[in-house]
Coordinates of C-alpha atoms and ligand atoms in Angstrom, one line a residue:
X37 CA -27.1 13.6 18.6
X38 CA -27.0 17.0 17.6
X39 CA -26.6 17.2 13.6
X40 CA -24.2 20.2 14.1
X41 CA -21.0 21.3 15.9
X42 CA -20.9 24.9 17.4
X43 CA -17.3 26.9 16.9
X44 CA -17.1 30.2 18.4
X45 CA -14.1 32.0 16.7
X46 CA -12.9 36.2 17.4
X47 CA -16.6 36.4 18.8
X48 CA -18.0 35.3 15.9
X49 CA -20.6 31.8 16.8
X50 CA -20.6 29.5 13.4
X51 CA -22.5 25.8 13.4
X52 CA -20.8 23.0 11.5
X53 CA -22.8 20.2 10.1
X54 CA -21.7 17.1 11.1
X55 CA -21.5 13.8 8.5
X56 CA -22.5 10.6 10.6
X57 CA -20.7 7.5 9.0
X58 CA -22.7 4.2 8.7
X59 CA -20.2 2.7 11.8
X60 CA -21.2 6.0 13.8
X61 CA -17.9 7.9 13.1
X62 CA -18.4 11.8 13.5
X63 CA -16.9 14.1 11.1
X64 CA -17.5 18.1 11.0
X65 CA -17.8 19.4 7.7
X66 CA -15.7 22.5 7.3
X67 CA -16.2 22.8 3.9
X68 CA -17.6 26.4 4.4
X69 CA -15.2 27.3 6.8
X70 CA -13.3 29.9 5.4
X71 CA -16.0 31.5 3.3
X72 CA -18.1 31.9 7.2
X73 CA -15.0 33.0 9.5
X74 CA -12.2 33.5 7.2
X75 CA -10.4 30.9 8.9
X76 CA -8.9 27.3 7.9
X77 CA -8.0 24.5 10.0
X78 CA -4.7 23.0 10.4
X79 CA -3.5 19.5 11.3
X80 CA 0.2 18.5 9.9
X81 CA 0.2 15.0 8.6
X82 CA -3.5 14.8 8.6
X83 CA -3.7 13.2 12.2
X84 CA -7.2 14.7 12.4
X85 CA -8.5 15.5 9.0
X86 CA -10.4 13.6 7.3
X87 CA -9.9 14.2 3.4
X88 CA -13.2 12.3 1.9
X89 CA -16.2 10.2 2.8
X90 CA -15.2 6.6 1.3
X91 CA -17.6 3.1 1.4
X92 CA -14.1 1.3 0.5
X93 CA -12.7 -0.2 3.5
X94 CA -13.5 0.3 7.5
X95 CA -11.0 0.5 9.8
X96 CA -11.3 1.0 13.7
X97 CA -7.6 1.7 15.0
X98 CA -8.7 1.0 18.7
X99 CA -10.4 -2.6 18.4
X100 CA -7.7 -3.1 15.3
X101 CA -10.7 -4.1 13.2
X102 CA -10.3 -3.7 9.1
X103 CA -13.1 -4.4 6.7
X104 CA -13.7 -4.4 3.3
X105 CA -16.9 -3.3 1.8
X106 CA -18.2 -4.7 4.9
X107 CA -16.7 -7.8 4.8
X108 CA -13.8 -8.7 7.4
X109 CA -10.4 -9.0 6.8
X110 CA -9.9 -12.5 8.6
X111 CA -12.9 -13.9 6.5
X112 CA -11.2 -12.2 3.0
X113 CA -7.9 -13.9 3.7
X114 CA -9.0 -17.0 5.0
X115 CA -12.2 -17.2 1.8
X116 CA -11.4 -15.1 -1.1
X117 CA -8.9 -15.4 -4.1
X118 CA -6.9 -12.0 -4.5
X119 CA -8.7 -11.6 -7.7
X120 CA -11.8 -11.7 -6.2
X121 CA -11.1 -8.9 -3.3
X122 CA -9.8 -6.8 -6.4
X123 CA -13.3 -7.4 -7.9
X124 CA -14.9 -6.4 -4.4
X125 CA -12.7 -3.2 -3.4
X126 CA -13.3 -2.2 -7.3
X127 CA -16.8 -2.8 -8.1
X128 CA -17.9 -2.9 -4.4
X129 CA -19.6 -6.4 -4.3
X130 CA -18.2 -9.6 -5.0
X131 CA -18.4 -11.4 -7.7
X132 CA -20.9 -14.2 -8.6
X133 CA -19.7 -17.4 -10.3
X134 CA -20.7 -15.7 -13.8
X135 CA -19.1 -12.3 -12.8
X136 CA -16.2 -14.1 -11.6
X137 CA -15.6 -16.6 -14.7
X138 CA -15.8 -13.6 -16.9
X139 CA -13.5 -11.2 -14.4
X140 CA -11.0 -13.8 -14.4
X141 CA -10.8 -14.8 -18.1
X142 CA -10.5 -11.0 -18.7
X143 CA -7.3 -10.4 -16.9
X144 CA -5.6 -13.8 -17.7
X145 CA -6.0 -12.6 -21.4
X146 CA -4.5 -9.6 -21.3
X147 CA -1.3 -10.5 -19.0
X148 CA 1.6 -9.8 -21.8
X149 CA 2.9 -6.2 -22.5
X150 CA 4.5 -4.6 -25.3
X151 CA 7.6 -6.2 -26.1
X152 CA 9.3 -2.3 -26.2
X153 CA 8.8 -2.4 -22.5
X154 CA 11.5 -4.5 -22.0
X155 CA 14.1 -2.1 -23.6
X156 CA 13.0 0.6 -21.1
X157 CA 14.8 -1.4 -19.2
X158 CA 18.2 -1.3 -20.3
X159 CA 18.6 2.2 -19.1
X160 CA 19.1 1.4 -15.9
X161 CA 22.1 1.0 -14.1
X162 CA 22.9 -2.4 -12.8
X163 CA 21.1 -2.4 -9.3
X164 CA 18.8 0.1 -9.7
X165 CA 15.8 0.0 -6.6
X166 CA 12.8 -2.2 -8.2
X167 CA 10.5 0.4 -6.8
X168 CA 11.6 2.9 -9.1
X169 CA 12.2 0.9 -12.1
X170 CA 8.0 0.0 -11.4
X171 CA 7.2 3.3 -10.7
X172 CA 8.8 4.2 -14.3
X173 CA 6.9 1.2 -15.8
X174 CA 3.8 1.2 -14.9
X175 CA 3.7 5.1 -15.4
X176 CA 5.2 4.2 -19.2
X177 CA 2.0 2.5 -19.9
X178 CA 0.2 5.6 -20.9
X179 CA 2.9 5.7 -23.9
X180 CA 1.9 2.4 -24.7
X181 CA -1.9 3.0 -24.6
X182 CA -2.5 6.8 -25.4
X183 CA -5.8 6.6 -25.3
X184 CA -5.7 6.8 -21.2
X185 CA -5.1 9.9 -21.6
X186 CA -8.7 11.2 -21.7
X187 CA -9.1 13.2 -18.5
X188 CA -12.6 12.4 -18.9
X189 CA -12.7 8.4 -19.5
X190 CA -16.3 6.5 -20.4
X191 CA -16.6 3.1 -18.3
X192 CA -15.1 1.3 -20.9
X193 CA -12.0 3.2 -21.0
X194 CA -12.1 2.9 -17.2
X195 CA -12.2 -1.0 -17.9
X196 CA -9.5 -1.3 -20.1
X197 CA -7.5 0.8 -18.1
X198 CA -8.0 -0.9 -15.0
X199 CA -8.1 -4.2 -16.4
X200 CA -4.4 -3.4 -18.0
X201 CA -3.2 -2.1 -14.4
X202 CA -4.7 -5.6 -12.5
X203 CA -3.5 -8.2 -15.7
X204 CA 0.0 -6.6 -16.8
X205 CA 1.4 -5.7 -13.2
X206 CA 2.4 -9.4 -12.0
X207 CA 4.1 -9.5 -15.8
X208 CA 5.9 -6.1 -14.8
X209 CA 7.0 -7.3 -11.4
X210 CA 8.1 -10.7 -12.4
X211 CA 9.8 -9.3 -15.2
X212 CA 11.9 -6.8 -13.1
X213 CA 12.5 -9.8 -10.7
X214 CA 14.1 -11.6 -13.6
X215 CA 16.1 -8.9 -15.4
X216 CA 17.4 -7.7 -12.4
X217 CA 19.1 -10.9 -11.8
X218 CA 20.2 -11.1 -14.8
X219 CA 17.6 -13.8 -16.3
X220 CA 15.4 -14.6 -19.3
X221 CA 12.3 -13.3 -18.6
X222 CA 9.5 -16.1 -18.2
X223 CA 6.0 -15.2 -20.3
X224 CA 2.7 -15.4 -18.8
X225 CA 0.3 -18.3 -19.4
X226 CA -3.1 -18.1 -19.8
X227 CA -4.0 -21.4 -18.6
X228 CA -2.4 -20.4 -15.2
X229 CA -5.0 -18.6 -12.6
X230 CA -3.0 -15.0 -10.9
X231 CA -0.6 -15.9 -8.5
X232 CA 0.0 -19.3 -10.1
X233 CA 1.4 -17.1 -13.4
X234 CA 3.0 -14.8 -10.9
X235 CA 4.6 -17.2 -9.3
X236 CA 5.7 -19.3 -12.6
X237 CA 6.8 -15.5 -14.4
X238 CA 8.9 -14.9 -11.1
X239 CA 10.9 -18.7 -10.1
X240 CA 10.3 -20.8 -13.6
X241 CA 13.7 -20.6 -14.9
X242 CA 13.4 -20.7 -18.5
X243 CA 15.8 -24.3 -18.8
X244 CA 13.7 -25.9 -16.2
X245 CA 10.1 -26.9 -15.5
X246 CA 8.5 -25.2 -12.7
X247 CA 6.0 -26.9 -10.3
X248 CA 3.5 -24.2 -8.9
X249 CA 3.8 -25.1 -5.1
X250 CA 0.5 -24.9 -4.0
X251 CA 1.6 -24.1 0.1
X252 CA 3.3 -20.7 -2.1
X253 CA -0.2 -19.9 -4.0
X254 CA -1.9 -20.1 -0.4
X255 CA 0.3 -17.6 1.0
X256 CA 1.4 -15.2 -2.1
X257 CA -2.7 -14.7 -2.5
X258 CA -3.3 -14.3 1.6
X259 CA -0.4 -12.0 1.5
X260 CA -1.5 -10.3 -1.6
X261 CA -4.8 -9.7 0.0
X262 CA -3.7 -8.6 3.6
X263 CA -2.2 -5.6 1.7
X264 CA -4.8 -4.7 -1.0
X265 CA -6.1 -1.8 0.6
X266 CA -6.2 0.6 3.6
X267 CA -8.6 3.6 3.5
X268 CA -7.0 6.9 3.4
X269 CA -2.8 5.9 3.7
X270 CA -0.2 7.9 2.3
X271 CA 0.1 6.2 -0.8
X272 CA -3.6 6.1 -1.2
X273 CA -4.1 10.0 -1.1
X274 CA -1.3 10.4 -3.0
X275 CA -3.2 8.5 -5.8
X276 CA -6.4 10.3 -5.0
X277 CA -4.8 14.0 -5.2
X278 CA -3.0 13.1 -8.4
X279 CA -6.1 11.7 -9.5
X280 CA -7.7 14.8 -8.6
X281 CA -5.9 16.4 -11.2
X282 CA -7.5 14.2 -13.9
X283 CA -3.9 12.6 -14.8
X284 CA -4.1 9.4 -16.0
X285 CA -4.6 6.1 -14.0
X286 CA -1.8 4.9 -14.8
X287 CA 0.3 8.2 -14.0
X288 CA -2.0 7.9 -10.1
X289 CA -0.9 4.6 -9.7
X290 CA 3.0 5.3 -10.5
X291 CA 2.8 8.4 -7.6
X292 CA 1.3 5.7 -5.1
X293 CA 3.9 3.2 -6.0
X294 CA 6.8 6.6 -4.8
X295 CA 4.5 6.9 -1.8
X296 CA 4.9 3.9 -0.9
X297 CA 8.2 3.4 -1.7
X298 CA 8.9 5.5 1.9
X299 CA 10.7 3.6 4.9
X300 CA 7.9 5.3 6.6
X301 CA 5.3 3.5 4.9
X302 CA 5.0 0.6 2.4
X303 CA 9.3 0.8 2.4
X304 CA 9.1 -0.6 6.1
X305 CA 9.1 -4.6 4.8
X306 CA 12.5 -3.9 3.5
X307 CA 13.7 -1.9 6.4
X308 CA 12.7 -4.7 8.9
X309 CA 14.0 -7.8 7.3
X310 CA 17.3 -5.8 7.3
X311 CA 17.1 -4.2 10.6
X312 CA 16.2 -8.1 12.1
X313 CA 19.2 -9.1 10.1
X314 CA 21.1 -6.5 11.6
X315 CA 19.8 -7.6 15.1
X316 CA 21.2 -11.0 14.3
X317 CA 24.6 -10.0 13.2
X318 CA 25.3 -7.8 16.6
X319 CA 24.1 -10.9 18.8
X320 CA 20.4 -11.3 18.2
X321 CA 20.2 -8.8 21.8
X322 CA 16.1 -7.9 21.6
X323 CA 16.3 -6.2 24.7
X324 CA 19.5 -3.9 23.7
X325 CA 17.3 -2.9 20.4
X326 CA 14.2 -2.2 22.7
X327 CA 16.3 0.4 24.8
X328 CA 17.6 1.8 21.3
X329 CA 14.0 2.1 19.6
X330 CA 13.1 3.9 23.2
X331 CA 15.8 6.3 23.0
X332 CA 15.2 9.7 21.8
X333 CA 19.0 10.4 20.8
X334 CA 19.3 7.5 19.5
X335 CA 18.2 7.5 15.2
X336 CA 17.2 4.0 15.5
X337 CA 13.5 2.8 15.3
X338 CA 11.8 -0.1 15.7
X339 CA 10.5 -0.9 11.8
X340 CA 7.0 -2.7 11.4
X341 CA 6.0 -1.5 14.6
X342 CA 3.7 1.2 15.6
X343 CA 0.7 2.7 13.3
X344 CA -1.2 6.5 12.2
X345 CA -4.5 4.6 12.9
X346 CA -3.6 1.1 14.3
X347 CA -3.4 1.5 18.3
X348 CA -4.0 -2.0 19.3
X349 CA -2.5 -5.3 16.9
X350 CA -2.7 -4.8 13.2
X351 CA -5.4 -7.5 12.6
X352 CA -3.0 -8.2 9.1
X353 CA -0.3 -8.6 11.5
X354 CA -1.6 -11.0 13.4
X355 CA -2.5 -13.3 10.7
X356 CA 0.9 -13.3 8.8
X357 CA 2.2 -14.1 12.2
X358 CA 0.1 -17.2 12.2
X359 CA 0.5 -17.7 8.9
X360 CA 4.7 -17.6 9.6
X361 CA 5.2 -20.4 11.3
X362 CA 2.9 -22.3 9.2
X363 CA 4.5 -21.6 6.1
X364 CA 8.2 -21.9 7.1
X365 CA 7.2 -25.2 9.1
X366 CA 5.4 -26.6 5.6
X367 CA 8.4 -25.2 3.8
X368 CA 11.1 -26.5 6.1
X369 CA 12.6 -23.3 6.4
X370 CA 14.2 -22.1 9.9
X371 CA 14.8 -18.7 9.7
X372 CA 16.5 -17.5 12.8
X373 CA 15.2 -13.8 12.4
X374 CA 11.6 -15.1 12.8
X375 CA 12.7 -15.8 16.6
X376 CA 14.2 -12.5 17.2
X377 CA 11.0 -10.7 15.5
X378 CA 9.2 -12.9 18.7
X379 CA 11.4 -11.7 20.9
X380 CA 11.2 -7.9 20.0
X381 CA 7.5 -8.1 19.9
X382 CA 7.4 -10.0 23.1
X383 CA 9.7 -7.4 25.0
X384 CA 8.2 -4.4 23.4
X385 CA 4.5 -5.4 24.1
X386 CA 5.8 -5.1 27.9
X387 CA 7.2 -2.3 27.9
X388 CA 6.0 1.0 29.2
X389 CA 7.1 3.1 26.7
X390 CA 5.6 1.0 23.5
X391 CA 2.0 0.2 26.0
X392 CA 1.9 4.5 26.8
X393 CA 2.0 5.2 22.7
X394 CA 0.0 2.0 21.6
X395 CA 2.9 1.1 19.5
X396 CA 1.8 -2.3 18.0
X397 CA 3.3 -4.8 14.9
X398 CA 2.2 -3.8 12.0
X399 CA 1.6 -5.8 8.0
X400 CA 5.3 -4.8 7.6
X401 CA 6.5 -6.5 10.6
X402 CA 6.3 -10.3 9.4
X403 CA 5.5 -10.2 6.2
X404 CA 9.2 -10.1 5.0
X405 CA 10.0 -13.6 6.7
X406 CA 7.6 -15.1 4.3
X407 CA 8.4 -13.0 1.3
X408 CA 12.2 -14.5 1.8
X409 CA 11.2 -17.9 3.0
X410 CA 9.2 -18.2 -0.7
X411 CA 12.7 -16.6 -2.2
X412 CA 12.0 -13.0 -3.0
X413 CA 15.5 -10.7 -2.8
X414 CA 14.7 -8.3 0.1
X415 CA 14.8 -5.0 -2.6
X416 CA 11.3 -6.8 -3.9
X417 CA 9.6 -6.8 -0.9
X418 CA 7.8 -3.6 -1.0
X419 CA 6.8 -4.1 -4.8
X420 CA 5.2 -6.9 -3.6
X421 CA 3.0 -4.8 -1.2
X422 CA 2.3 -2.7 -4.1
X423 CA 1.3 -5.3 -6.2
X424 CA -1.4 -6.2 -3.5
X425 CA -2.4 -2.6 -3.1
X426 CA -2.7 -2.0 -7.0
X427 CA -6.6 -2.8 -6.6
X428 CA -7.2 -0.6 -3.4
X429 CA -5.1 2.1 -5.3
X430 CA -7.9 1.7 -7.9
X431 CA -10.7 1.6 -6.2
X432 CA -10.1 4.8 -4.3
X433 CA -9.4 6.7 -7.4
X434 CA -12.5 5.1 -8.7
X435 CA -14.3 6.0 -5.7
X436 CA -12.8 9.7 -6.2
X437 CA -13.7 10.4 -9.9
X438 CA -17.2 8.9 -9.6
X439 CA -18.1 11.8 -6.8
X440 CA -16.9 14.7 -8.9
X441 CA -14.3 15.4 -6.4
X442 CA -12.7 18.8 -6.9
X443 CA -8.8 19.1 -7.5
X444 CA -6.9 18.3 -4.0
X445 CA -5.6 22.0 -3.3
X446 CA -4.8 22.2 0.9
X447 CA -4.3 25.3 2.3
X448 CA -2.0 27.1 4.9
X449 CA -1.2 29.3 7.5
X450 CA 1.9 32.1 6.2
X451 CA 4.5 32.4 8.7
X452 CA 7.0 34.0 6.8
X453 CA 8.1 37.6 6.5
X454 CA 5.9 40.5 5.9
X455 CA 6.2 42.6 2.8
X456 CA 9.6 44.5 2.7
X457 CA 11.3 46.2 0.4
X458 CA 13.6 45.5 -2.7
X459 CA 17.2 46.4 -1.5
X460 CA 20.1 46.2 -4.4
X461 CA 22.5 43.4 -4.2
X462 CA 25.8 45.6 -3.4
X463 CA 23.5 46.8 0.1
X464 CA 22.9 44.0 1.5
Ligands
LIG735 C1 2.2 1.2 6.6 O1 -1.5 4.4 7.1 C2 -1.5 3.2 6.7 O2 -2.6 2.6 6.8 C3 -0.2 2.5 6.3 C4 -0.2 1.0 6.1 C5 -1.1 0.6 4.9 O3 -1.5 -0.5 4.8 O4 -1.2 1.5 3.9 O5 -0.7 0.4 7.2 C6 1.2 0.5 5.8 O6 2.8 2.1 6.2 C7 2.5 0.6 8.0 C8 3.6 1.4 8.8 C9 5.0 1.0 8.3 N1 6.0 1.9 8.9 C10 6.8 1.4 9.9 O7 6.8 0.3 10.4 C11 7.9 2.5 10.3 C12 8.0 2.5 11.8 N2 6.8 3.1 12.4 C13 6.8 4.5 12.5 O8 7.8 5.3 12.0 C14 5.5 5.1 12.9 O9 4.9 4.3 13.8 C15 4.5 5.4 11.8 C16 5.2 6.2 10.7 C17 4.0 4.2 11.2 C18 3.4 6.2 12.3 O10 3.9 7.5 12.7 P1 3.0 8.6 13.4 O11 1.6 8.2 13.5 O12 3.4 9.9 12.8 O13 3.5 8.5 14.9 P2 4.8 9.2 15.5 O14 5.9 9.0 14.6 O15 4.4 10.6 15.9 O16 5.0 8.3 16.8 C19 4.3 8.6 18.0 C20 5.2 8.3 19.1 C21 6.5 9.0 19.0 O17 7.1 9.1 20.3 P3 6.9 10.5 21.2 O18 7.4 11.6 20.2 O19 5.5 10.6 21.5 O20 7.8 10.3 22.4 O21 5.6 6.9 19.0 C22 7.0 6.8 18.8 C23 7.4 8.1 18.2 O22 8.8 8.3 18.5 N3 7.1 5.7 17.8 C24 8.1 4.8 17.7 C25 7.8 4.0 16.6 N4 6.7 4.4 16.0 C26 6.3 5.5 16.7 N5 9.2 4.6 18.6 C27 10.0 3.6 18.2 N6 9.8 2.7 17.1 C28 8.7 2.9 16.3 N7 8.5 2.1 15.3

């Protein structure tokens, strides 16, 4: 294959190297560009444009296949604790038994924050958006720990920071579950492994014992995997152009938690469970909400479905749809929105207009049966996704910082006016 790409542009002939990806994908490096022909590219949204060269995660939209560091999704669910995939996406390899021992004693001791944390959260009004009150959190953790503030951190620094972000996290999320209902926050235990503290922070009730359902630690950790990371998303660049920047980790990870916070994006969990409930209260009619979705005057669209990269089944999607029925079944939970998510999916993946764009479920489409099957309010739904995103998040500003990347600074094509001249305010 030629190593270059030819571009003839206002007669002048440039050649663009091409970068060759180890699963064969072609990019053409325009990194010269502008300094050779004066010109820059454009592509809103990024549909073409590919911002970095990243060994994180593989994804091939068309055969729906998603990989981290090599390793496939379907084995990571089915194999891995989340803890471990955090140790992968992060460090790039997993863990052995001694790596693993010591990763894990690491995080479980360093699960409690500063007490003062909790009276951040008094200024918020009653039934404030979780997202936000995390975003504000996690991004006050730099108060708590100045030191992050080194734009240039050593690889300890690094550590602590990112073992603060990966242990403190499920504390923060549990304890917004609990104040925002109104509760006594539950403590972590260091005796408990990840999502078995999670879990006890988030449904212990602090007059009652708690028994850690194991069918709930199978799926909290599958679903916590199935969203821990995703190559170059929207929230995911966010943290990487922040990061660019040299803010603080903690300050990247608060942007990607706004990112995601979108209806577009990570917000789409919430927007489904409520759109199926919707559904439900005007008749549970699939086929009237297909026509709807189809109709370009008409606002409404079908959330959890369709995909930037994804144009055949969300391989995530596919196994919290298996893993649905297996975890309501074991629960005993019948949850009559499951059956109209079926029937959606079933009429849309026949009809013309949904086959013609490759509009597909995606991880949003599901994953908010389970989420409320195991008892998580709907407004919690999408800080769960970033609480299984946290170590991707990391990992690609890792990834980031250790190239050298420059600052993230895009540019653009003017289209406004042309210079004209000051007129005073009483003539115009
Ligand atoms: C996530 O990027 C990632 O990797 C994200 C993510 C991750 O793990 O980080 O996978 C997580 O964000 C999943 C996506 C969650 N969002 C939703 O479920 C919201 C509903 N879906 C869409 O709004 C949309 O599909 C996007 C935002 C996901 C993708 O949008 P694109 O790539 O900009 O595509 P588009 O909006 O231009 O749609 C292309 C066509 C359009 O029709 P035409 O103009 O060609 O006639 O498909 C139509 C759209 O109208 N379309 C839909 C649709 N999604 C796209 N029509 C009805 N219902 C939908 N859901």
């Amino acid at each position: 294959m030629s190593e270059t790409a030819k571009l003839s542009l206002q007669g002048k002939e440039v050649e663009l190297p091409l970068i060759i990806g180890s699963e064969n994908e072609v990019g053409i490096d325009i990194s010269n560009l502008r300094n050779d022909t004066g010109a820059v590219t454009v592509d809103v949204g990024y549909k073409n444009t590919g911002s970095t060269t990243s060994a994180i995660t593989y994804l091939d939209g068309e055969a729906g296949i998603l990989r981290h560091r090599g390793y496939s999704i379907e084995d990571l669910a089915e194999n891995a604790t989340f803890l471990e995939v955090a140790y992968l996406l992060i460090n790039g390899e997993l863990p052995n038994s001694k790596e693993y021992e010591e990763w894990d004693y690491q995080i479980r001791h360093h699960t409690l924050v500063n007490e003062d944390m909790e009276n951040i959260f008094k200024a918020w009004p009653t039934g404030s958006h979780p997202m936000g009150q995390l975003t504000a959190m996690i991004s006050s953790l730099s108060s708590f720990y100045p030191e992050s503030l080194n734009p240039n951190p050593s690889e300890e620094e690094q550590f602590r920071t990112i073992r603060r972000l990966i242990a403190k996290m499920p504390t923060i999320v549990a304890m917004l579950h609990k104040k925002n209902a109104g509760h006594p926050i539950i403590y972590p235990k260091n005796k408990l492994d990840y999502v078995s503290n999670f879990l006890n922070m988030t449904f212990k009730q602090v007059t009652e014992d708690y028994e850690i359902d194991p069918i709930f630690v199978e799926a909290m950790n599958k679903l916590l995997i199935l969203h821990a990371d995703h190559e170059q998303n929207c929230s995911a660049s966010t943290v990487r152009i922040v990061g660019s920047a040299h803010s603080n980790l903690y300050a990247c990870i608060a942007a990607g938690i706004a990112a995601l916070w979108g209806p577009l994006h990570g917000g789409a969990n919430q927007k489904v469970i409520e759109m199926l409930e919707a559904i439900k209260q005007d008749g549970g009619d699939a086929k009237k909400y297909i026509a709807k979705a189809k109709d370009k005057n008409d606002p409404f669209r079908l959330m959890g479905f369709g995909h930037r990269v994804y144009k055949n089944y969300d391989p995530r999607a596919l196994i919290i749809k298996k893993s649905c029925d297996d975890i309501l079944n074991k629960l005993g939970v019948k949850d009559p929105v499951l059956d109209i998510a079926k029937q959606l999916e079933e009429t849309a993946l026949a009809d013309e207009y949904f086959i013609e764009r490759k509009l597909f479920p995606n991880v949003d489409f599901y994953s908010g049966i389970i989420y409320r099957a195991m008892g998580f309010p709907v407004e919690m739904f999408t800080v769960l996704f970033a609480l299984g995103r946290l170590p991707g998040w990391i990992a690609q500003w890792k990834e980031m910082r250790d190239q050298g990347q420059p600052i993230g600074r895009p540019r653009q094509i003017y289209t406004g006016y042309t210079k004209r001249d000051w007129t005073a305010r009483a003539l115009r």
